[in-house]
Short mmCIF file of C-alpha atoms and ligand atoms in Angstrom, two decimals:
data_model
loop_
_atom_site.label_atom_id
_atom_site.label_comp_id
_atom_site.label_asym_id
_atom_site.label_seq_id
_atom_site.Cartn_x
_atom_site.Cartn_y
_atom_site.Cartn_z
CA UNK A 28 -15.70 -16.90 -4.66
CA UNK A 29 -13.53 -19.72 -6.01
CA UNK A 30 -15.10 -23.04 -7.11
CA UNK A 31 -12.71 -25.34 -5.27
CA UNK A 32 -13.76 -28.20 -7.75
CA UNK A 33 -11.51 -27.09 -10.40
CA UNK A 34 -8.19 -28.76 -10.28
CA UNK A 35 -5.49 -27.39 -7.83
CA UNK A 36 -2.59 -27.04 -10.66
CA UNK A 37 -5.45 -24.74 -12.30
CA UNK A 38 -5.66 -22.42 -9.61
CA UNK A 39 -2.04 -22.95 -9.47
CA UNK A 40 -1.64 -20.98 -12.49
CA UNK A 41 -4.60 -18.63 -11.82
CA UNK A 42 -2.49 -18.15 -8.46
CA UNK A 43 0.55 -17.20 -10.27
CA UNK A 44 -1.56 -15.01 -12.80
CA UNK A 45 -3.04 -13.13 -9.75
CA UNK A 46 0.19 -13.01 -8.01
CA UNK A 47 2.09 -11.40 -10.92
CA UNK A 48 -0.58 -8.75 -11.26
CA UNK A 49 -0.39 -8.00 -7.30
CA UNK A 50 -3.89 -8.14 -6.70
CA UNK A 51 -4.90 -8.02 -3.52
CA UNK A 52 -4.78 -11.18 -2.27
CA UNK A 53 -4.15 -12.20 1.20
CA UNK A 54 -7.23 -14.30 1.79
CA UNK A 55 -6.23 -16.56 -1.73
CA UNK A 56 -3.27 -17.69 -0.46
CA UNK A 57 -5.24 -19.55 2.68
CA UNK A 58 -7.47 -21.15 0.05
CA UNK A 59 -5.76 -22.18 -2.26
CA UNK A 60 -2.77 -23.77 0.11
CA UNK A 61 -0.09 -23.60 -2.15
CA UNK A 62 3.56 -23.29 -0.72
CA UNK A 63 4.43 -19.93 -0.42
CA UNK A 64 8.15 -18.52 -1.57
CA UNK A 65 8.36 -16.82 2.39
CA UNK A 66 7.80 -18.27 5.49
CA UNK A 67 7.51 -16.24 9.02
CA UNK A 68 10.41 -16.73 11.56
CA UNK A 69 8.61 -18.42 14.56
CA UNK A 70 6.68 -16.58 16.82
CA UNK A 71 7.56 -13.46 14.09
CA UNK A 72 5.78 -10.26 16.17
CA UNK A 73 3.02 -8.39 14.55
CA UNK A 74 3.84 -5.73 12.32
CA UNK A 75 2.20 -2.07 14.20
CA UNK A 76 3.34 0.58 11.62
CA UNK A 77 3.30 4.11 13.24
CA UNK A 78 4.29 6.86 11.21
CA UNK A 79 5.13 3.71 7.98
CA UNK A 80 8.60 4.68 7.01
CA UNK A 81 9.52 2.37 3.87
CA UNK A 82 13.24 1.91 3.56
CA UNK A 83 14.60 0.33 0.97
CA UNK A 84 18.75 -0.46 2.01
CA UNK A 85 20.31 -1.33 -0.66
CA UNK A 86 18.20 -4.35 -1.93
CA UNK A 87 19.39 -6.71 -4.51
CA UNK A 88 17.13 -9.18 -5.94
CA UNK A 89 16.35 -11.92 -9.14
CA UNK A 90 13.49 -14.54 -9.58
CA UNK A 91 15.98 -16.66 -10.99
CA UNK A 92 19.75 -16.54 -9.75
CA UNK A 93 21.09 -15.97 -13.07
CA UNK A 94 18.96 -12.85 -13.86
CA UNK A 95 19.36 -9.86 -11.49
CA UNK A 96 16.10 -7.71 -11.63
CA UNK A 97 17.38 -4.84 -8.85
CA UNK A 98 20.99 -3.83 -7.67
CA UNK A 99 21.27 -2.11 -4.95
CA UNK A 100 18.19 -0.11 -5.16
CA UNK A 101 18.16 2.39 -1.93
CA UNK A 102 15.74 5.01 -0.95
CA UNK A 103 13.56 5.87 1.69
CA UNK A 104 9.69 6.72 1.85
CA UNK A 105 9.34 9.48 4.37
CA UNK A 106 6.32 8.58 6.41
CA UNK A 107 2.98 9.91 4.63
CA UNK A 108 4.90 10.77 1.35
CA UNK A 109 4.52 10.18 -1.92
CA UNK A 110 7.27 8.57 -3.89
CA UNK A 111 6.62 7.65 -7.60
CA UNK A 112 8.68 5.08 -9.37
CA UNK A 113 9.21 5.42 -13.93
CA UNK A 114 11.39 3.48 -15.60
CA UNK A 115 10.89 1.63 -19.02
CA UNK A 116 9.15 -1.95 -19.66
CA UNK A 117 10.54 -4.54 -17.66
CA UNK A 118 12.87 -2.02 -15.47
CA UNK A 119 11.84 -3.70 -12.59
CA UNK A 120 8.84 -1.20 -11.07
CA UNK A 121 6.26 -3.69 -10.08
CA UNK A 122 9.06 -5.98 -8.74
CA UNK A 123 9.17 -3.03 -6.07
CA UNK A 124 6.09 -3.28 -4.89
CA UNK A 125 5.77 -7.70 -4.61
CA UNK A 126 8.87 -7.19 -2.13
CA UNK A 127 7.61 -4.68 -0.35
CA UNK A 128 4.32 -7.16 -0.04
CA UNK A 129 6.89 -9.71 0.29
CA UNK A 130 5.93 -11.82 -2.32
CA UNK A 131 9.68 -12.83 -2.30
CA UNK A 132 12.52 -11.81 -0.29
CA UNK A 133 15.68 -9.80 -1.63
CA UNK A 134 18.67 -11.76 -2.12
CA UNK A 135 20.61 -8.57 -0.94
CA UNK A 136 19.84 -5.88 1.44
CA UNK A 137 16.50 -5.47 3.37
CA UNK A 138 13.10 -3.41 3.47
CA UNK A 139 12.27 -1.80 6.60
CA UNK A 140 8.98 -0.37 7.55
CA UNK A 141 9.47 2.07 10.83
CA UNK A 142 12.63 0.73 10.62
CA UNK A 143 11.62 -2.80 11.44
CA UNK A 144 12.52 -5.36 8.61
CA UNK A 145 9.94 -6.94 7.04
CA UNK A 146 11.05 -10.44 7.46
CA UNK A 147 11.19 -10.10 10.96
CA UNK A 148 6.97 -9.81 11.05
CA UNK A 149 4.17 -11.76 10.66
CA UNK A 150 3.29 -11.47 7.40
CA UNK A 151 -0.69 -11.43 7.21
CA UNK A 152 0.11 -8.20 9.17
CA UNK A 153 2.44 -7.01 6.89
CA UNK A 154 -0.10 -7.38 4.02
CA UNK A 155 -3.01 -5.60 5.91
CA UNK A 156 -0.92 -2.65 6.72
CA UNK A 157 -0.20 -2.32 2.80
CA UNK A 158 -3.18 -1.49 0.67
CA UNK A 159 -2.94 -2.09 -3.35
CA UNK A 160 -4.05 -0.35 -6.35
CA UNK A 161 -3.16 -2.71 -8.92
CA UNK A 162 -3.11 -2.28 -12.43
CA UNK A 163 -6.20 -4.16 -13.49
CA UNK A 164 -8.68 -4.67 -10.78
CA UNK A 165 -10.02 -8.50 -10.92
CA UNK A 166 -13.51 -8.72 -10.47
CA UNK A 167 -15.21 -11.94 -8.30
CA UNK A 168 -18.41 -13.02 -9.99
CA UNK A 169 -20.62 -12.29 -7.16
CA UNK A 170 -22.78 -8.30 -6.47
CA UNK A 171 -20.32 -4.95 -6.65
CA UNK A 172 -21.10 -5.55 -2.75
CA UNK A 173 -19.24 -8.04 -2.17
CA UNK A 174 -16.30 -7.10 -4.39
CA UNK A 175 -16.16 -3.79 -2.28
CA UNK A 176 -16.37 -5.27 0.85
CA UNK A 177 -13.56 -7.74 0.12
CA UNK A 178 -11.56 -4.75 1.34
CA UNK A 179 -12.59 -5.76 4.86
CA UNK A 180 -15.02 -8.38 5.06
CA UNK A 181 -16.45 -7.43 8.25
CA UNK A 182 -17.26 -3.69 7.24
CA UNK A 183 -20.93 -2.56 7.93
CA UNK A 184 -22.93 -1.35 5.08
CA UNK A 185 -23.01 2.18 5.84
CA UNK A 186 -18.83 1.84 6.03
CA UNK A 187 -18.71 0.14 2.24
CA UNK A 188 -21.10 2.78 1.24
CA UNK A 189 -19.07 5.26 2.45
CA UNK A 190 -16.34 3.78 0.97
CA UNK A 191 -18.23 3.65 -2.50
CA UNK A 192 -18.92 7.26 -2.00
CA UNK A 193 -15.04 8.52 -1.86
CA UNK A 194 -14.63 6.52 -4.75
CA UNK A 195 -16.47 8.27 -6.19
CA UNK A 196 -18.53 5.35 -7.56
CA UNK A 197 -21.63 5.24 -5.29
CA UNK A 198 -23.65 7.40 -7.71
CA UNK A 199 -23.23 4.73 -10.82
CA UNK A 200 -23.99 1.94 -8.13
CA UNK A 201 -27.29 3.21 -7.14
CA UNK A 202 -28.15 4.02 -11.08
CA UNK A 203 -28.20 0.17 -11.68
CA UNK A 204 -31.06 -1.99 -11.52
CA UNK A 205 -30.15 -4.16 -8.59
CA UNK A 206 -27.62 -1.35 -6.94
CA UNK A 207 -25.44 -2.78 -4.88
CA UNK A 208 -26.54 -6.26 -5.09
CA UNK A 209 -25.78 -6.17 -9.11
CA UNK A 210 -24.10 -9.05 -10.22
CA UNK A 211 -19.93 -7.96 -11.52
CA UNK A 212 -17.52 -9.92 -12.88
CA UNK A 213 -17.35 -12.48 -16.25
CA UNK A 214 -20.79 -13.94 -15.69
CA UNK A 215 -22.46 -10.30 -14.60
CA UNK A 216 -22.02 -6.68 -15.53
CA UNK A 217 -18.66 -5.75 -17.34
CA UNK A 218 -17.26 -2.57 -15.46
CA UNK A 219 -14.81 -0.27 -17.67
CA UNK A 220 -11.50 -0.10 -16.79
CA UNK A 221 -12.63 3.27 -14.58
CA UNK A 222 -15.40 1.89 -12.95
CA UNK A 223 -12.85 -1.04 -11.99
CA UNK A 224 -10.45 1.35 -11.16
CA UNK A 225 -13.00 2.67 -8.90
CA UNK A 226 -13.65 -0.39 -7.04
CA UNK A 227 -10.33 -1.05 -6.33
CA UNK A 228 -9.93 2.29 -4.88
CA UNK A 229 -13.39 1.73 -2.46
CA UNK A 230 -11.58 -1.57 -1.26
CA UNK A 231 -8.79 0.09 -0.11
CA UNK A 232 -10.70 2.94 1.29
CA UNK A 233 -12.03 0.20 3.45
CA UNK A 234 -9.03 -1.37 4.21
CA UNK A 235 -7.81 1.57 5.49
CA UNK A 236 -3.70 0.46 5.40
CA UNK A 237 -0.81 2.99 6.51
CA UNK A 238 0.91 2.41 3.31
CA UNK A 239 -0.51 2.75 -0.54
CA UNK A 240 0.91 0.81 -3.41
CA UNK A 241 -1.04 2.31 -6.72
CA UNK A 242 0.03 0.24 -9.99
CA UNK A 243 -0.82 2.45 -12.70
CA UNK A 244 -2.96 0.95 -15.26
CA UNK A 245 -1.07 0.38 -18.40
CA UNK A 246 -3.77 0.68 -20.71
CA UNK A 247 -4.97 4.33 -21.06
CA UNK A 248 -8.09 5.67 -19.60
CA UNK A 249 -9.81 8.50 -21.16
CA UNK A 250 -7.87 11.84 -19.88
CA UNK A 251 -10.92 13.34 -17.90
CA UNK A 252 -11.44 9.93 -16.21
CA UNK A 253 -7.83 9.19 -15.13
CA UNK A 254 -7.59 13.08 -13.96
CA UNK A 255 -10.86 12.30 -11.62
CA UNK A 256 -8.97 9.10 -10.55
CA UNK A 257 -5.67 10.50 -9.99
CA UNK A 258 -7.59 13.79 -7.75
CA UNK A 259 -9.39 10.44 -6.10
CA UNK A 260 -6.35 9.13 -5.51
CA UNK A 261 -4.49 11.40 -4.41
CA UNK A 262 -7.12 12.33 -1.81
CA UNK A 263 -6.21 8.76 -0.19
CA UNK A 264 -2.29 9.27 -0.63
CA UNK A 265 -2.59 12.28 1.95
CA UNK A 266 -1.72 10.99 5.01
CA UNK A 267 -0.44 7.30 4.17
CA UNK A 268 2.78 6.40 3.14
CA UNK A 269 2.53 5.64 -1.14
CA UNK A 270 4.83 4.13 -3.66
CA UNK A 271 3.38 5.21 -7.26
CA UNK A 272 4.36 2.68 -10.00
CA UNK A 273 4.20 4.95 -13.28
CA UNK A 274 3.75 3.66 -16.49
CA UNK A 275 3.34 7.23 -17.81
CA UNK A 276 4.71 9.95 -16.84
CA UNK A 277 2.42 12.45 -17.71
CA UNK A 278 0.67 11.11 -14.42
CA UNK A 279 3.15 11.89 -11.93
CA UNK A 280 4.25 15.51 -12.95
CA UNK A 281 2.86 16.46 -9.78
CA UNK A 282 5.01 13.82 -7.19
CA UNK A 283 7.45 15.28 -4.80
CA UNK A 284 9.82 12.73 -5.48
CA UNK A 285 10.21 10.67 -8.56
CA UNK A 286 12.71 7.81 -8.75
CA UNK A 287 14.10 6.68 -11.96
CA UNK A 288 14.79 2.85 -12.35
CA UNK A 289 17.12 1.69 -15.11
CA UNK A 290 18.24 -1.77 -15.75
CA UNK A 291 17.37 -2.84 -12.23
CA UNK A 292 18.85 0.58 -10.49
CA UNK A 293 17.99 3.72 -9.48
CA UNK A 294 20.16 6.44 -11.56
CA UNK A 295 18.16 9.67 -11.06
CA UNK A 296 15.53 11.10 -8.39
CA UNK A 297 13.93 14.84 -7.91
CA UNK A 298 11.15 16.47 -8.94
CA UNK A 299 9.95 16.09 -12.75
CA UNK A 300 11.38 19.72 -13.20
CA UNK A 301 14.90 19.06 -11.56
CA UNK A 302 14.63 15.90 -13.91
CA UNK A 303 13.91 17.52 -17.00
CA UNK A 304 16.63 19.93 -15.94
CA UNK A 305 19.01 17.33 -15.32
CA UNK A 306 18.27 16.60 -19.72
CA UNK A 307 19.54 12.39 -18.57
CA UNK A 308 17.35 9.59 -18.45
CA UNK A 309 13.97 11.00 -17.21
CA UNK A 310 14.51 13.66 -19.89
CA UNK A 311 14.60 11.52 -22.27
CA UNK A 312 11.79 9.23 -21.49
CA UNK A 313 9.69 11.80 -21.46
CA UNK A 314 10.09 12.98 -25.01
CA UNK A 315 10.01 9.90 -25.91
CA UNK A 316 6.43 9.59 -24.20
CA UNK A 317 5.49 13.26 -25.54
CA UNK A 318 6.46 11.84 -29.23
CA UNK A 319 4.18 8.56 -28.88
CA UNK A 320 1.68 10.83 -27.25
CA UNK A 321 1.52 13.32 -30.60
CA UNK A 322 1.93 10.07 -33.05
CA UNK A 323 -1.21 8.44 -31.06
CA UNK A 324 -4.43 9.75 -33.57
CA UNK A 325 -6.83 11.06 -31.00
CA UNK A 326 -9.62 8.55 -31.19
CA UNK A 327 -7.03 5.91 -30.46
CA UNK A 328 -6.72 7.26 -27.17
P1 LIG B 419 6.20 -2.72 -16.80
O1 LIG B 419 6.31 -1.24 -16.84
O2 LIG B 419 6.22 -3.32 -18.16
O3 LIG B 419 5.10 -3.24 -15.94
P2 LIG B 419 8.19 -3.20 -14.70
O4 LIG B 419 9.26 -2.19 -14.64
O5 LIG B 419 7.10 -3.11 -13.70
O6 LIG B 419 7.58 -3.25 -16.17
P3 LIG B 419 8.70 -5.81 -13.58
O7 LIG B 419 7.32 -6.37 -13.68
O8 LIG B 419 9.18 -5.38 -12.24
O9 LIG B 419 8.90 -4.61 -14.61
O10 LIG B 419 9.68 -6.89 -14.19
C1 LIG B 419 11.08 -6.72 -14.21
C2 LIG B 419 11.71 -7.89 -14.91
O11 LIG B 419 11.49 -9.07 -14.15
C3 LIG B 419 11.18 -8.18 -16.29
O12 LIG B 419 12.26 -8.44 -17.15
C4 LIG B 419 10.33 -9.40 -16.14
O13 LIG B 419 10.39 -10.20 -17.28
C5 LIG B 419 10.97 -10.10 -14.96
N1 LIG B 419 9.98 -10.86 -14.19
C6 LIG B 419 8.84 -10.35 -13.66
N2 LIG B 419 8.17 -11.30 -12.97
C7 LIG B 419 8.90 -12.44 -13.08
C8 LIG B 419 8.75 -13.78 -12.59
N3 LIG B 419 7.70 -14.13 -11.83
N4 LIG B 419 9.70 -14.69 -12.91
C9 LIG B 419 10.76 -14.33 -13.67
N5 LIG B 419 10.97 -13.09 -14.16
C10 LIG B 419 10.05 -12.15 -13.88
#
């Protein structure tokens, strides 16, 4: 997994890397020791989501005190609803999501889940509870096994199979050489951004958490691979509470409710046709995504 001979202040900074791209990480933070930002209140109660309720109240929050990231962001997360977040670069999206993983703490406000706040719980439940899609899947050197099963370490086979299977991903698995025992990662077979996609979907299959965080992948797949992902996707949204981070829109047409985050707050929700409707600020980012979308030559895509 990690060589623990290279130097701490190294995997310091691959900490931070890994942190800022919300991988899943839970089980890095006991290895690699380093102080965290939160700390649990003593004795801090398990976290037992029920239905998963995310609340949002009216959270405020900056990395640095002079910089405000979110004002007074408020909205709730029915239990087993969809909610997706657009906004532009930098708007604050994926700031969202490392609070609700509580990454760091809001300087205003709270998060609730089931109406308990976050803070109040122990936090390695907090994070198994919470399953994450993030934007680009990092691979451990070691066989696509493994790197499934890191979902839940103690899975059986036949459960990370299964999980590789609604993934849709088992099929490709068993085409290789070694199968599941294939080497992945820098020093083993480069997956494409679907196929890593894919594995981060099988992990949290296994994981099996009440609540979904998916962080869109920035870059582009091709359209008949993100549709397949998205269908995939949305198969595992059914049921759990899930906070889509967008980074295009023309992914989230479908979403029941669609939050618009400007500057740091929310200034429009609804559906993408009451947006559109509305001709403000989702209106407008979507032409402008429909304009780069036509000035993009096709094989660039
Ligand atoms: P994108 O669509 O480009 O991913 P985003 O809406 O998800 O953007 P965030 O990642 O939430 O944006 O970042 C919001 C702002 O917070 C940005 O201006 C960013 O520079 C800043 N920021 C993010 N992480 C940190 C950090 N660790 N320390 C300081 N500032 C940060």
């Amino acid at each position: 997994l990690l060589q623990l001979s290279v130097p701490l202040n190294y995997l310091g900074m691959v900490y931070r890397e890994v942190k800022q791209a919300l991988v899943n990480i839970e089980r890095m933070f006991e290895l690699i020791g380093e102080p965290q930002e939160v700390s649990d209140l003593p004795g801090a109660p398990a976290l037992a989501p029920r239905g998963a309720e995310v609340r949002f109240e009216h959270v405020d929050f900056g990395y640095e005190a002079a910089r405000p990231i979110l004002r007074d962001v408020d909205f709730t997360i029915p239990a087993g609803h969809t909610v997706a977040v657009v906004g532009t670069s930098g708007a604050g999206k994926s700031t969202l999501a490392r609070l609700l993983f509580r990454f760091y703490d809001p300087t205003g406000g709270r998060i609730t889940i089931d109406g308990v706040d976050i803070r109040a719980v122990d936090q390695a439940s907090l994070r198994r509870a919470i399953g994450i899609v993030p934007q680009d899947t990092v691979l451990f050197n070691d066989s696509i096994y493994y790197n499934i099963a890191y979902g839940r370490p103690e899975a059986t086979r036949e459960e990370v199979v299964a999980a590789a299977r609604s993934a849709h991903i088992h099929d490709f698995i068993v085409s290789l050489p070694d199968g599941y025992d294939t080497p992945v990662g820098e020093r083993g077979l480069k997956l494409s951004g679907g196929e890593k996609q894919r594995v981060a979907i099988a992990r949290t299959v296994l994981k099996d958490p009440a609540i979904l965080v998916f962080d869109e992948a920035t870059s582009a797949l091709d359209t008949r691979t993100e549709k397949a992902i998205q269908a995939e996707l949305a198969d595992i949204a059914r049921e759990r509470t899930t906070l889509v981070i967008a980074h295009r829109l023309s992914t989230i047409v479908d979403a029941d409710r669609i939050l618009v985050l400007d500057h740091g707050r929310v200034v429009e929700s609804g559906n993408h046709e009451a947006l559109l409707a509305r001709g403000g600020r989702y209106a407008q980012l979507w032409a402008l995504q429909q304009r780069e979308r036509l000035s993009t030559p096709a094989d660039a895509v």
